[in-house]
Amino acid sequence: MALTNLAYRGYEVWVPDLPKAIQHQLYGFRNFKSSLAFGTVPKRWFAETWVPLKTLRIHPDGSRKGSRNAPVVLDFKNSVIKLYQVCMNERGYVVEVPMPKWVVDRISEGGDIKFARVGLKDNEPYLALAAERVVEPYQPSDYILAVDVNSWKYGIAWGLIRSGKLVTWRAEGPSTFLINTLYHQAVDRERVVGKLRRVSYGDSMKARRIREQAKSRWSRIYRITRDKAYFLASKLVRKAVKYKALLIIDDVTEESRKELLEEKLPPDVIKLLMSNLKRFVHQLEALAQWYGVPYRFRRLYSTVCPICGHELTQVEGRVMVCNNCGFRAPRDMVPMYWALR
Ligand SMILES: [Zn+2]
């Protein structure tokens, strides 16, 4: 397993005694045996790794795709996934798991699952499936969907532009009120735990319970931003598909981080407000590829004048003003003017 992992990372790997039958069932296995320099002693590698395995797909109409004796069989006819010899190296040994609905959905959209990865997740055996689909991006219409990734405080700004005019514009994010409440609850609890520790009650039942409560609040905030990231990525890609729009993404979040710093927010709050933004961009890109949405990354500034390039000054109500040409717009709308250029 470890050697396959290394081979995938581009290292030359010599596999001394991997049976041919298993080599063939590893997805994309490359045998580097011949490239081993004479006299090199194979090293022992210890690694936790995910093993990519070949799959056989049996479609509802009975047609088959993939390797005939693959260890992972996706049977869409009987809605079941069969794992051969994966959990026990014994001929004919099979584990059956129900077919997840999302797999059926991806397949019905024309996707394919060429390989599966088997490994441990939270110390439990886990089968990870990845659907692939090759789609030619559509020819964009006269619509542009501009997405400016900010922070969760002011939300992710998006604008729908048609023939050089801004049709709709919004900034969306999770409830900052809820994040704020959870944050203060977590900080308060940590403070109590700190006090208990100072009087050497840090290991008491009470301290442990309060520490758990604080921890659950931190992870809840993280989950809120993660769910919002997935929700928004899906919403925006569907919008792009609907209008056959060209997707323009600005994923540089430095301006937003600077703004939060200027507001003198504590570093851990800033970290929370910036969490899962990379995940959002990654999901947006993955979905755009899946649905054939043409997209481009472009800088859409919010502190530079889109008319004359002069630096903008922020006035009351997060409104940006250009002292050179008189341009004026809400801060989150400025990037949309850059997309219009
Ligand atoms: Zn200007």
Short mmCIF file of N, CA, C and O and ligand atoms in Angstrom, two decimals, residues 304-312 321-327, ligand 1:
data_model
loop_
_atom_site.label_atom_id
_atom_site.label_comp_id
_atom_site.label_asym_id
_atom_site.label_seq_id
_atom_site.Cartn_x
_atom_site.Cartn_y
_atom_site.Cartn_z
N VAL A 304 -9.66 49.30 -5.30
CA VAL A 304 -9.07 50.07 -6.40
C VAL A 304 -10.21 50.50 -7.33
O VAL A 304 -11.12 49.72 -7.61
N CYS A 305 -10.15 51.74 -7.78
CA CYS A 305 -11.22 52.28 -8.63
C CYS A 305 -11.28 51.55 -9.97
O CYS A 305 -10.28 51.50 -10.69
N PRO A 306 -12.43 51.01 -10.33
CA PRO A 306 -12.54 50.29 -11.61
C PRO A 306 -12.59 51.24 -12.81
O PRO A 306 -12.45 50.80 -13.95
N ILE A 307 -12.77 52.54 -12.55
CA ILE A 307 -12.84 53.52 -13.65
C ILE A 307 -11.45 54.07 -13.98
O ILE A 307 -11.02 54.06 -15.13
N CYS A 308 -10.75 54.55 -12.93
CA CYS A 308 -9.48 55.22 -13.20
C CYS A 308 -8.27 54.54 -12.56
O CYS A 308 -7.13 54.96 -12.78
N GLY A 309 -8.51 53.50 -11.74
CA GLY A 309 -7.38 52.78 -11.15
C GLY A 309 -6.80 53.42 -9.90
O GLY A 309 -5.83 52.94 -9.34
N HIS A 310 -7.42 54.50 -9.46
CA HIS A 310 -6.99 55.19 -8.25
C HIS A 310 -7.38 54.36 -7.03
O HIS A 310 -8.34 53.61 -7.07
N GLU A 311 -6.66 54.56 -5.93
CA GLU A 311 -7.02 53.86 -4.69
C GLU A 311 -8.34 54.42 -4.15
O GLU A 311 -8.56 55.63 -4.16
N LEU A 312 -9.21 53.54 -3.65
CA LEU A 312 -10.50 53.99 -3.14
C LEU A 312 -10.42 54.24 -1.63
O LEU A 312 -9.65 53.60 -0.93
N VAL A 321 -15.26 55.23 -2.16
CA VAL A 321 -15.32 56.48 -2.92
C VAL A 321 -13.96 56.72 -3.58
O VAL A 321 -12.92 56.48 -2.98
N CYS A 322 -14.01 57.17 -4.86
CA CYS A 322 -12.78 57.53 -5.54
C CYS A 322 -12.63 59.05 -5.49
O CYS A 322 -13.50 59.78 -5.97
N ASN A 323 -11.53 59.51 -4.90
CA ASN A 323 -11.30 60.96 -4.79
C ASN A 323 -10.81 61.55 -6.10
O ASN A 323 -10.71 62.77 -6.23
N ASN A 324 -10.50 60.68 -7.05
CA ASN A 324 -9.96 61.17 -8.32
C ASN A 324 -11.06 61.40 -9.35
O ASN A 324 -11.13 62.44 -9.97
N CYS A 325 -11.99 60.38 -9.49
CA CYS A 325 -12.99 60.50 -10.56
C CYS A 325 -14.42 60.54 -10.03
O CYS A 325 -15.36 60.70 -10.79
N GLY A 326 -14.59 60.39 -8.72
CA GLY A 326 -15.94 60.51 -8.16
C GLY A 326 -16.73 59.20 -8.12
O GLY A 326 -17.88 59.19 -7.70
N PHE A 327 -16.12 58.10 -8.55
CA PHE A 327 -16.79 56.79 -8.50
C PHE A 327 -17.20 56.47 -7.06
O PHE A 327 -16.47 56.78 -6.11
ZN ZN B 1 -11.68 56.65 -9.97
#
